[in-house]
Amino acid sequence: MAMVDLTTPVQFLPKVGEKRARQLEKLGIYRVYDLLTFFPRRYEDWSECVPLFNLEDGKDQSFIATVVNAPRISRFKGKTTIFATLSDGSCSIKAVWFNQPYLEGKIVAGEEYFFHGKVTRDGFQFQVVNPVFDQRQKEETMPSLIQPIYPLTSGLKQGHMRAIVGKALDLAVPLLSEVLPSFFRKEQKLCQIQYAYEKIHRPQNMEELEIARKYLVFEELFLLRAALSVYKREQRKLRVSFPVTAKKEEMEQFQKIVKGLPFELTEDQGKVTHDILSDIAQKYPMNRLVQGDVGSGKTVVAFLSMAACALAGYQSVFMAPTAVLAAQHFATFQKFLKDADIGIDLILGSTTVKEKNAIRKRLATGETKILVGTHAVLSDKNEFPSLALMVTDEQHRFGVKQRATQEERSDHGIHTLVMSATPIPRTLGLVLFGDMDVSVIHSMPKGRIPIKTFRTSSAEDGRVLATIRQEVQKGHQAYIVCPMIDELDESAYEDEEGTLSRQMKEDLESAVKYYEELSSGPLSDMHVGLLHGKMKPKEKDAIMKDFSEGKIDVLISTTVIEVGVDNPNATLMVIRNTERFGLSTLHQLRGRIGRGSLPSACILESDKYEGVAKERIDMMCQTTDGFQLAEKDMLLRGTGDFFGTKQHGIPQLKMANLYRDAECLTVIEKAIDKMFAQDPDLSGVEGRIMMEAFRNHFGDEWQKPSL
Ligand code: ADP
Ligand code: MG
């Protein structure tokens, strides 16, 4: 057989061949390396052997016994059944194997074996059906009692999988060289790479398994984090972007815009703006994430960055996840720009062709400096002669694909700014945004009064309505939010109206019904509005406009208001059927109130105050801090439903768990800094092995790990 290396296709392994190779492909296994990293899903510990007289009914158990007589074999209608009697001297037990003709001859009278399987009582005697077994041998070659259990696919049995992985281990483990820097292995007391890969598949005991596992968690996180760093460095070298710098006169104009804002910037806003301005002055592209809880004031930071570009003669694009939000930001920016002479336009999916053409003309001549909109801003038909900056608001609402499109849209580098309200713990951010620089707005604008949150049930509807009435009498406004299916975002309503599920229709009706009920009944003397995702964009815009101008007192809505909508005069939010919402949605929804200097309250209504829903409601009542909520949610559920794993493109890890092992990332971060300080291009001996490992681990696409 030809030489095997880590990238050899599995097909060329002994005992594999074409048919098996195709089965393995279904499990994502193509190369020998994929087998090494095809880690067992779990292990069965067979080390606790039970004497036969101590067997219990109905449990999986292990025992050692001798086959008493030659097994009896029955063939009936083409099916083979093997019967044997087993004994350990104290007791005996019946064993039966159905449909496993290949076992014939492997169960030999007088030999002692190790058995494992589910034992049941059959009359006076115990019986075990289809037990797995191993022949007992001399001490040193005793089979391991910790059995790996692999994920399987049809036609591929546990035994085959073990044999194939075993072959791969025999041939390829000796080829592995140490990937992690030796200082780091020493510091973290990690075992050697060969030991780790051998023992994760074939441990003799639980201790060995733990040692192997520790190494592999570190290796995986280290590789991921290091690859992201390399990617970030290479991106910088790859593309040249417009350096946005200002002359004295432009600086003065910029200061004038800042002074003209309706509020003073908070310290964090000022600092983040400064970060951005110094980034975009460079000729390699900025790739920066601005993270700040809902209401922390991220918009103005993006605005100032775009204004700086415009003053320097460059264009920028601001992309929002919904039409409502885009329109609102556009209006805000127009106000902020009042007497500055900067061209700004709004483009939505619903913008008429005629209008679009006019806007495109202004873009092409460079008259329009700032383009605000939904993903319509990305249309190929929009030509930007001098696009310097691309801002994505509420980036977690966009898929990974959209993010990639942005990056490909130009032959020169574009400064990229993404804004996210998703509170991601720092350690996790190191991986998720490993290829970005991160700025955080920690503090809220001055004068905010924390939102009070209460829980009620539908039995208290009367009191809730009275509270709404009180607020409206004070001249304030209220939201009432009715549930909608969480996973389906607004675009699902817009694009696929014909395919709405029944569940969604019911949900929709719940908002519509409630609106009809209230506006013709208890709240008939007020201005009640209705907003849901199935409305035409124009209708939605009109409703939102009325609401922000105070023409609507109470807005009944689905979660379409979840993202970014801003009305500081709204002081009350009632959420109905709270149990239907995830924690992150609840937090985002609540962020719609408490946005000015008025005291605000959030009422969580639910008749299912139990289980996970109860925990969520309690958490919401206890804190308004998104980071705390995220962390608690993480502790409760392990994998953060808070982060919307898919949207973030969290990489599929094989061994590490980003939540459980987040702590490791802190030490890994330090080690990686040290590694790059010693060998910036990874061109030394250890560096080259690391680059090779990236390729093995992330495939040929490794340059863009996880994205
Ligand atoms: P988010 O970070 O959720 O996008 P916004 O940018 O929409 O938050 O800001 C929330 C509200 O706070 C807006 O009404 C905005 O005008 C206001 N705001 C932002 N910065 C300040 C500030 N420095 N002082 C007072 N109010 C501010
Ligand atoms: Mg916002």
XYZ file of C-alpha atoms and ligand atoms in Angstrom:
735
model
C 0.000 0.000 0.000
C 1.145 3.506 -0.828
C 2.228 5.864 1.905
C -0.621 7.203 3.967
C -0.635 10.770 5.165
C -3.253 12.877 6.889
C -4.844 14.010 3.653
C -5.051 10.586 1.996
C -8.662 9.866 0.965
C -10.178 7.275 3.306
C -10.987 5.076 0.343
C -7.355 4.024 0.199
C -7.293 2.745 3.749
C -7.261 -1.041 4.152
C -10.805 -2.404 4.637
C -12.472 0.738 3.360
C -12.892 0.789 -0.404
C -15.414 2.696 -2.441
C -18.676 1.624 -0.844
C -17.504 2.318 2.693
C -15.949 5.575 1.563
C -19.334 6.742 0.358
C -20.907 5.853 3.702
C -18.179 7.749 5.501
C -18.779 10.781 3.307
C -22.257 10.988 4.736
C -20.608 11.548 8.094
C -18.379 14.276 6.695
C -15.328 11.997 6.561
C -13.188 12.294 3.453
C -9.583 12.173 4.539
C -7.610 10.213 7.083
C -7.433 13.358 9.201
C -11.233 13.463 9.331
C -11.202 10.012 10.893
C -8.738 11.113 13.553
C -11.015 14.008 14.418
C -14.194 11.965 14.191
C -14.508 11.842 17.924
C -16.735 9.358 19.757
C -20.103 10.770 20.684
C -19.876 9.083 24.062
C -18.271 6.119 25.781
C -19.581 3.076 27.509
C -17.751 2.177 30.635
C -17.685 -1.591 30.860
C -15.201 -1.696 33.650
C -17.797 -2.385 36.299
C -18.262 -6.133 35.922
C -21.066 -7.728 37.885
C -20.996 -11.322 39.205
C -23.878 -13.163 37.566
C -25.741 -13.684 40.839
C -25.852 -9.899 41.248
C -27.362 -9.107 37.842
C -30.395 -6.871 37.871
C -33.457 -6.995 35.693
C -33.752 -4.475 32.866
C -30.323 -2.808 33.053
C -27.293 -2.573 30.766
C -24.578 -4.530 32.542
C -21.149 -6.024 31.986
C -20.016 -9.419 33.177
C -17.381 -12.052 32.577
C -18.538 -15.574 31.824
C -17.585 -18.823 30.124
C -19.537 -20.327 27.252
C -20.867 -23.635 28.673
C -21.668 -25.727 25.552
C -21.276 -25.271 21.848
C -23.842 -22.618 20.873
C -27.029 -23.823 19.225
C -27.771 -22.264 15.842
C -31.262 -22.070 14.374
C -31.988 -21.051 10.810
C -35.552 -20.188 10.107
C -36.870 -18.419 7.017
C -33.371 -17.248 6.224
C -32.799 -15.800 9.679
C -30.056 -17.031 11.936
C -30.407 -17.121 15.698
C -27.587 -18.169 18.004
C -28.287 -19.468 21.523
C -25.691 -20.031 24.223
C -25.551 -20.628 27.937
C -22.996 -18.621 29.901
C -21.743 -19.249 33.408
C -19.291 -17.745 35.879
C -19.386 -20.687 38.262
C -21.888 -19.073 40.582
C -24.799 -18.744 38.212
C -25.735 -19.101 34.581
C -27.482 -16.904 32.047
C -28.908 -17.410 28.572
C -27.551 -15.411 25.656
C -29.304 -14.907 22.320
C -28.032 -13.252 19.146
C -30.544 -12.493 16.417
C -29.556 -11.941 12.782
C -25.826 -12.004 13.311
C -24.767 -15.087 11.339
C -21.178 -13.809 11.212
C -20.857 -14.492 14.935
C -21.062 -18.211 14.242
C -17.752 -19.729 15.207
C -16.714 -16.727 17.258
C -18.443 -17.954 20.381
C -16.494 -20.996 21.427
C -17.484 -23.449 24.160
C -15.125 -23.415 27.147
C -13.743 -19.941 26.395
C -14.108 -17.044 28.735
C -15.470 -13.734 27.371
C -16.348 -10.317 28.477
C -20.004 -9.470 27.760
C -22.004 -6.282 27.783
C -25.695 -5.849 27.124
C -29.171 -5.408 28.486
C -30.097 -8.138 30.941
C -33.719 -9.145 31.472
C -35.410 -11.786 33.565
C -36.924 -14.640 31.599
C -38.832 -16.894 33.950
C -36.368 -18.184 36.543
C -33.317 -17.302 34.575
C -31.703 -14.118 33.327
C -31.190 -13.618 29.638
C -29.153 -11.196 27.581
C -30.074 -10.324 23.978
C -27.484 -9.372 21.356
C -24.716 -8.662 23.854
C -21.433 -7.327 22.531
C -18.465 -9.344 23.660
C -14.711 -9.629 23.623
C -12.617 -12.628 24.284
C -10.727 -12.404 27.543
C -7.024 -12.507 26.856
C -3.755 -12.293 28.689
C -3.479 -9.206 30.878
C -1.361 -7.021 28.603
C -3.605 -7.304 25.574
C -6.813 -7.109 27.527
C -9.298 -5.100 25.443
C -10.164 -1.728 26.824
C -13.279 -1.631 28.894
C -14.050 1.936 27.856
C -15.845 1.555 24.559
C -16.138 4.494 22.169
C -19.557 5.027 20.619
C -19.397 6.786 17.243
C -22.143 8.475 15.305
C -23.172 6.117 12.501
C -24.965 6.095 9.218
C -27.045 3.385 7.604
C -25.060 0.294 6.652
C -22.207 1.220 8.942
C -22.067 -0.533 12.285
C -20.261 0.445 15.457
C -17.800 -2.403 14.939
C -16.925 -1.255 11.404
C -16.451 2.285 12.556
C -14.146 1.212 15.365
C -12.118 -0.911 12.988
C -11.777 1.871 10.416
C -10.840 4.514 12.962
C -8.425 2.004 14.495
C -6.698 1.500 11.150
C -6.417 5.245 10.657
C -4.940 5.629 14.118
C -2.388 2.878 13.542
C -1.204 4.452 10.301
C -1.546 8.170 10.941
C -0.972 8.889 14.613
C 2.790 8.306 14.281
C 2.780 11.012 11.593
C 1.398 13.734 13.866
C 3.868 16.385 14.960
C 3.226 18.754 17.818
C 1.029 21.603 16.685
C 0.794 23.759 19.790
C 3.798 25.871 20.793
C 5.833 23.933 23.329
C 5.798 26.788 25.857
C 2.022 26.624 25.798
C 1.828 22.860 26.204
C 4.142 23.083 29.175
C 2.297 25.985 30.717
C -1.084 24.253 30.463
C 0.332 20.795 31.271
C -1.030 19.300 28.083
C -0.186 15.802 26.903
C 1.508 15.070 23.589
C -0.505 15.214 20.412
C -0.026 11.527 19.580
C -1.202 10.485 23.015
C -4.273 12.700 22.736
C -5.461 11.347 19.373
C -4.783 7.751 20.375
C -6.496 7.978 23.741
C -9.570 9.899 22.713
C -10.448 6.891 20.562
C -8.910 4.048 22.530
C -8.700 4.990 26.190
C -7.840 2.301 28.733
C -9.561 4.222 31.490
C -11.365 7.429 32.266
C -8.246 9.296 33.394
C -6.575 8.833 30.015
C -9.710 10.039 28.359
C -9.776 13.224 30.398
C -6.129 13.978 29.630
C -6.752 13.519 25.915
C -9.892 15.584 25.998
C -8.175 18.491 27.715
C -5.484 18.585 25.042
C -7.992 18.433 22.200
C -10.157 21.236 23.573
C -7.110 23.467 23.771
C -5.868 22.417 20.361
C -9.164 23.122 18.663
C -9.712 26.532 20.238
C -6.088 27.469 19.686
C -6.197 26.580 16.002
C -9.444 28.416 15.466
C -8.287 31.524 17.245
C -4.867 31.516 15.591
C -6.355 30.985 12.145
C -8.661 33.950 12.669
C -5.672 36.092 13.596
C -3.766 35.050 10.516
C -6.842 35.703 8.407
C -7.216 39.177 9.885
C -3.563 39.981 9.206
C -3.743 38.750 5.632
C -6.924 40.624 4.876
C -5.185 43.809 5.808
C -2.373 43.181 3.378
C -4.719 42.094 0.622
C -6.752 45.189 -0.090
C -6.227 48.899 -0.207
C -9.027 51.163 0.919
C -9.654 54.893 0.756
C -7.874 56.578 3.635
C -10.411 59.017 5.066
C -8.532 62.028 6.349
C -9.648 65.571 7.017
C -8.138 68.957 6.338
C -8.554 71.826 8.768
C -11.708 73.146 7.174
C -13.329 69.722 7.134
C -12.390 69.203 10.755
C -14.209 72.386 11.615
C -17.274 71.292 9.706
C -17.167 67.980 11.518
C -16.988 69.710 14.903
C -19.963 71.808 13.878
C -22.006 68.685 13.164
C -21.052 67.196 16.529
C -22.030 70.424 18.307
C -25.325 70.503 16.423
C -26.432 67.096 17.768
C -29.432 67.257 20.105
C -27.323 65.763 22.911
C -23.762 65.573 24.105
C -21.870 62.388 23.281
C -21.192 60.063 26.186
C -17.585 59.258 26.944
C -17.902 55.817 25.349
C -19.529 57.211 22.223
C -16.711 59.718 21.884
C -14.075 57.046 22.366
C -15.617 54.641 19.872
C -16.020 57.414 17.302
C -12.386 58.212 17.779
C -11.422 54.539 17.291
C -13.319 54.491 14.033
C -11.955 57.756 12.695
C -8.403 56.651 13.283
C -9.123 53.276 11.656
C -10.602 54.723 8.495
C -7.714 57.132 8.113
C -5.567 54.089 7.294
C -5.218 52.702 3.817
C -6.041 49.149 4.837
C -9.690 48.395 5.503
C -11.188 48.745 8.944
C -13.164 45.751 10.171
C -14.770 46.859 13.371
C -17.676 45.748 15.496
C -19.422 48.216 17.760
C -21.134 46.380 20.526
C -23.507 48.087 22.906
C -26.676 47.098 24.657
C -30.008 48.277 23.256
C -30.394 51.996 23.786
C -26.722 52.652 24.418
C -26.608 55.012 21.439
C -24.778 53.220 18.654
C -26.552 55.035 15.823
C -24.895 58.381 16.338
C -21.469 56.765 16.242
C -22.225 55.299 12.832
C -23.661 58.598 11.722
C -20.552 60.561 12.675
C -18.310 58.079 10.883
C -20.347 58.498 7.713
C -20.371 62.266 8.093
C -16.576 62.224 8.342
C -16.367 60.207 5.125
C -18.763 62.573 3.373
C -16.776 65.632 4.402
C -13.631 64.010 3.053
C -15.467 63.448 -0.244
C -16.244 59.737 0.133
C -19.470 57.774 0.085
C -20.889 55.445 2.705
C -23.718 52.990 2.978
C -25.861 52.264 6.005
C -27.775 49.004 5.915
C -30.614 48.267 8.345
C -32.451 44.958 8.724
C -35.979 46.304 8.189
C -37.631 49.022 6.136
C -39.151 50.591 9.239
C -35.796 50.917 10.847
C -34.055 52.169 7.709
C -36.660 54.891 7.290
C -36.313 55.900 10.894
C -32.537 56.126 10.727
C -32.799 58.109 7.527
C -35.066 60.637 9.211
C -32.695 60.877 12.190
C -29.676 61.434 9.962
C -31.494 64.129 8.001
C -32.205 65.932 11.267
C -28.597 65.559 12.417
C -27.401 66.934 9.079
C -29.797 69.862 9.068
C -27.566 72.592 7.683
C -24.584 70.528 6.575
C -24.415 70.236 2.819
C -24.227 66.454 2.527
C -26.294 64.438 0.048
C -28.245 61.611 1.664
C -30.773 59.150 0.171
C -32.995 56.308 1.301
C -33.480 53.182 -0.800
C -35.866 50.354 0.115
C -37.216 47.307 -1.665
C -40.450 49.244 -2.056
C -38.881 52.359 -3.555
C -40.360 52.944 -7.028
C -38.204 52.245 -10.055
C -38.359 55.884 -11.026
C -37.111 57.001 -7.631
C -34.470 54.293 -7.596
C -33.137 55.468 -10.930
C -32.924 59.030 -9.695
C -31.059 57.910 -6.585
C -28.689 55.777 -8.660
C -27.878 58.749 -10.805
C -27.033 60.830 -7.768
C -24.897 57.958 -6.450
C -23.026 57.625 -9.719
C -22.207 61.319 -9.867
C -21.090 61.257 -6.248
C -23.748 63.780 -5.267
C -25.207 61.329 -2.755
C -22.658 60.752 -0.036
C -24.725 58.644 2.343
C -27.086 55.889 1.219
C -29.414 54.472 3.851
C -31.603 51.437 3.274
C -32.407 47.774 3.645
C -30.414 45.134 1.766
C -31.600 47.020 -1.358
C -28.439 49.103 -0.840
C -26.456 46.070 -1.999
C -28.042 45.906 -5.463
C -25.537 45.566 -8.306
C -27.255 48.461 -9.980
C -26.069 50.874 -7.331
C -22.750 52.241 -8.491
C -20.532 54.026 -6.037
C -17.566 55.869 -7.495
C -16.055 56.474 -4.067
C -17.461 54.034 -1.529
C -15.294 54.136 1.572
C -17.476 52.837 4.403
C -20.153 50.221 4.827
C -22.190 50.177 8.044
C -24.433 47.276 8.967
C -26.845 47.960 11.777
C -28.086 45.133 13.987
C -25.761 42.783 12.228
C -27.140 39.735 14.018
C -30.286 40.095 11.938
C -28.406 39.480 8.734
C -27.256 36.105 7.582
C -23.639 35.253 7.149
C -24.120 35.373 3.396
C -25.011 39.012 3.378
C -21.914 39.803 5.277
C -19.831 38.030 2.659
C -21.572 39.922 -0.151
C -20.555 43.184 1.394
C -16.970 42.138 1.408
C -17.003 41.108 -2.229
C -18.754 44.120 -3.610
C -15.714 46.082 -4.579
C -12.212 45.642 -5.878
C -10.776 48.032 -3.362
C -11.064 47.484 0.362
C -14.095 48.936 2.111
C -14.024 50.013 5.711
C -16.584 47.896 7.483
C -18.472 48.816 10.591
C -21.013 46.506 12.135
C -23.267 47.363 15.026
C -24.663 44.730 17.312
C -26.772 44.834 20.425
C -26.246 41.163 21.136
C -24.392 41.027 24.402
C -21.625 38.582 23.848
C -19.258 37.814 26.692
C -15.753 38.922 25.881
C -14.286 35.438 25.800
C -16.825 34.302 23.262
C -16.318 37.441 21.222
C -12.682 36.440 20.819
C -13.797 33.598 18.611
C -16.936 34.981 17.028
C -15.299 38.201 16.051
C -11.753 36.990 15.986
C -11.231 38.628 12.637
C -12.559 41.983 13.799
C -11.644 44.772 16.135
C -14.264 45.298 18.779
C -15.388 48.539 20.421
C -17.820 48.418 23.281
C -20.227 51.101 24.443
C -20.655 50.199 28.087
C -22.538 53.106 29.550
C -25.997 54.374 28.721
C -26.621 58.049 27.941
C -27.135 60.144 31.055
C -30.537 60.527 32.633
C -31.852 57.066 31.845
C -34.075 55.598 34.529
C -33.918 51.803 34.756
C -37.015 50.083 33.381
C -39.174 48.384 35.998
C -40.332 44.941 34.945
C -43.356 43.102 36.344
C -45.070 39.821 35.717
C -48.828 39.303 35.445
C -51.333 36.791 34.150
C -54.316 37.298 31.882
C -56.547 37.335 34.969
C -55.143 40.805 35.604
C -55.924 42.187 32.151
C -58.173 44.820 33.737
C -55.352 46.238 35.840
C -52.983 46.166 32.897
C -55.444 48.167 30.791
C -55.840 50.650 33.643
C -52.048 51.107 33.697
C -52.036 51.748 29.951
C -54.788 54.318 30.455
C -52.769 56.064 33.175
C -49.685 56.329 30.989
C -51.635 57.655 28.019
C -53.307 60.242 30.250
C -49.820 61.458 31.175
C -49.204 62.021 27.483
C -47.007 58.942 27.073
C -47.320 56.032 24.685
C -47.456 52.259 25.055
C -46.623 49.125 23.104
C -48.562 45.901 23.333
C -46.627 43.027 21.802
C -48.310 39.822 20.694
C -46.289 36.751 19.780
C -45.247 35.755 16.320
C -43.158 32.766 15.380
C -39.671 33.583 16.505
C -37.503 32.148 13.771
C -39.316 33.771 10.902
C -38.243 37.312 10.432
C -40.018 40.085 8.713
C -38.715 39.216 5.279
C -40.448 35.852 5.502
C -43.708 37.749 5.525
C -42.742 40.050 2.736
C -41.276 37.568 0.319
C -43.348 34.465 0.792
C -46.807 35.611 1.580
C -48.310 32.545 0.001
C -46.445 30.174 2.252
C -47.309 31.456 5.687
C -47.814 28.550 8.025
C -51.068 28.118 9.855
C -49.304 28.769 13.135
C -48.145 32.121 11.863
C -51.594 33.033 10.672
C -53.002 32.295 14.094
C -50.306 34.417 15.650
C -51.001 37.192 13.262
C -54.646 36.980 14.078
C -53.823 37.262 17.743
C -52.453 40.766 17.184
C -55.241 41.660 14.754
C -57.944 40.252 17.044
C -56.587 41.966 20.075
C -56.420 45.209 18.150
C -60.065 44.887 17.128
C -61.103 43.937 20.632
C -59.345 46.849 22.317
C -59.975 49.558 19.760
C -63.698 48.898 19.681
C -63.957 48.148 23.404
C -61.912 49.177 26.437
C -59.573 51.554 24.581
C -62.093 52.926 22.096
C -61.484 56.467 23.313
C -57.773 56.291 22.409
C -55.778 56.161 19.236
C -54.838 52.522 18.884
C -52.581 51.402 16.051
C -51.739 48.006 14.604
C -48.405 46.932 13.180
C -47.413 43.524 11.883
C -44.991 42.115 9.397
C -47.564 41.185 6.799
C -48.498 44.801 6.207
C -47.090 46.543 3.149
C -43.888 48.455 3.847
C -45.658 51.726 3.104
C -48.410 50.961 5.636
C -45.832 50.019 8.224
C -43.881 53.194 7.647
C -47.034 55.256 7.997
C -47.953 53.588 11.288
C -44.446 53.986 12.691
C -44.420 57.616 11.641
C -47.745 58.234 13.371
C -46.494 56.482 16.454
C -43.282 58.471 16.675
C -45.197 61.699 16.067
C -47.506 60.850 18.949
C -50.597 60.375 16.799
C -50.985 56.831 18.101
C -51.286 56.257 21.852
C -51.140 52.498 21.971
C -49.398 50.430 19.337
C -50.371 46.784 19.122
C -47.642 44.930 17.337
C -45.893 41.675 16.625
C -42.142 41.436 17.085
C -41.553 43.638 14.024
C -40.738 46.379 16.515
C -38.036 44.208 18.030
C -35.159 45.832 16.273
C -33.951 49.336 16.771
C -37.176 51.339 16.661
C -36.797 54.471 18.710
C -39.509 56.494 20.417
C -38.382 58.037 23.713
C -41.968 58.960 24.577
C -43.027 55.294 24.755
C -42.877 54.399 28.434
C -44.885 51.225 28.748
C -44.615 47.852 27.122
C -46.993 44.979 27.669
C -45.854 41.634 26.309
C -48.584 39.048 25.931
C -47.971 35.288 26.090
C -44.456 35.980 27.258
C -43.697 32.248 27.369
C -43.645 32.263 23.576
C -40.594 34.513 23.350
C -36.942 33.707 23.739
C -34.854 35.628 26.231
C -32.952 37.611 23.637
C -36.158 38.683 21.897
C -37.634 39.768 25.230
C -34.550 41.791 25.975
C -34.559 43.435 22.546
C -38.273 44.188 22.806
C -37.913 45.762 26.202
C -35.130 47.897 24.759
C -37.819 49.802 22.836
C -38.841 51.588 26.040
C -36.806 53.488 28.594
C -35.065 55.336 25.788
C -35.543 58.820 27.129
C -35.501 60.416 30.546
C -39.005 59.221 31.513
C -39.521 56.299 33.892
C -40.695 53.209 32.013
C -42.271 49.877 32.841
C -42.477 46.522 31.142
C -45.277 44.090 31.960
C -44.750 40.447 31.107
C -48.021 38.631 30.830
C -48.164 34.868 30.862
C -50.473 32.123 32.008
C -47.661 29.603 31.777
C -45.401 30.705 34.591
C -43.461 27.452 34.811
C -40.320 25.696 33.581
C -38.029 27.586 31.234
C -40.624 30.327 30.724
C -40.662 30.977 34.467
C -36.878 31.194 34.550
C -36.861 33.643 31.665
C -39.543 35.819 33.194
C -37.745 35.838 36.547
C -34.482 36.831 34.895
C -36.170 39.620 32.993
C -37.659 40.935 36.245
C -34.296 40.798 37.994
C -32.085 42.682 35.548
C -32.067 44.913 32.489
C -28.394 44.287 31.807
C -28.069 42.396 28.537
C -24.680 40.962 29.424
C -26.028 39.521 32.656
C -29.025 38.083 30.843
C -26.791 36.508 28.232
C -24.551 34.983 30.834
C -27.417 33.601 32.887
C -29.005 32.209 29.791
C -25.726 30.575 28.938
C -25.508 28.970 32.365
C -29.075 27.732 32.177
C -28.965 26.191 28.783
C -25.307 25.731 28.004
C -25.526 26.520 24.334
C -26.728 30.038 24.115
C -30.080 30.316 22.514
C -29.317 33.947 23.292
C -26.712 34.333 20.627
C -28.613 32.917 17.714
C -25.791 30.537 16.967
C -26.605 30.197 13.300
C -26.738 33.869 12.465
C -23.383 34.440 14.027
C -21.765 31.685 12.094
C -20.414 30.122 15.237
C -18.129 27.422 13.915
C -19.119 23.825 14.377
C -16.586 22.645 16.881
C -15.738 18.990 17.261
C -14.404 18.851 20.779
C -14.549 22.217 22.469
C -17.725 23.882 23.613
C -17.550 27.647 23.311
C -19.696 28.152 26.367
C -18.282 25.560 28.688
C -14.688 26.113 27.605
C -14.862 29.881 27.217
C -12.336 30.306 30.022
C -9.640 28.545 28.002
C -9.857 31.323 25.440
C -8.310 33.846 27.780
C -5.051 31.908 28.160
C -5.096 30.959 24.504
C -5.343 34.625 23.585
C -2.186 35.388 25.539
C -0.312 32.464 24.048
C -1.263 33.487 20.526
C 0.013 37.018 21.093
C 3.268 35.533 22.309
C 3.481 33.182 19.345
C 3.025 35.992 16.832
C 5.515 38.158 18.689
C 8.118 35.420 18.273
C 7.211 34.502 14.694
C 4.994 37.117 13.019
C 4.616 35.261 9.689
C 4.528 31.777 11.163
C 7.487 30.961 8.961
C 9.576 29.218 11.613
C 9.491 25.451 12.129
C 6.621 25.526 14.628
C 4.816 28.170 12.601
C 4.879 26.077 9.460
C 3.458 23.096 11.307
C 0.700 25.362 12.567
C -0.148 26.546 9.069
C -0.287 22.915 7.960
C -2.647 22.209 10.852
C -4.947 25.047 9.762
C -5.207 23.432 6.376
C -5.945 20.027 7.845
C -8.425 21.389 10.327
C -10.344 23.888 8.249
C -9.810 22.398 4.805
C -8.540 24.301 1.800
C -10.937 27.069 2.698
C -9.028 27.592 5.895
C -8.335 31.209 5.055
C -11.846 31.995 6.113
C -12.349 29.771 9.092
C -15.799 29.752 10.647
C -17.315 32.375 8.394
P -29.000 51.687 19.978
O -27.653 51.541 20.542
O -29.982 50.741 20.589
O -29.021 51.666 18.479
P -29.802 54.414 19.593
O -28.612 54.813 18.850
O -31.056 54.188 18.829
O -29.496 53.126 20.451
O -30.051 55.475 20.758
C -31.094 55.321 21.677
C -31.665 56.673 22.072
O -30.715 57.375 22.849
C -31.985 57.572 20.897
O -33.194 58.226 21.153
C -30.842 58.548 20.857
O -31.234 59.768 20.307
C -30.514 58.673 22.324
N -29.122 59.039 22.580
C -28.042 58.534 21.953
N -26.916 59.074 22.456
C -27.295 59.918 23.434
C -26.585 60.777 24.337
N -25.263 60.843 24.312
N -27.310 61.488 25.212
C -28.653 61.404 25.236
N -29.380 60.642 24.415
C -28.717 59.901 23.520
Mg -29.865 50.718 16.999
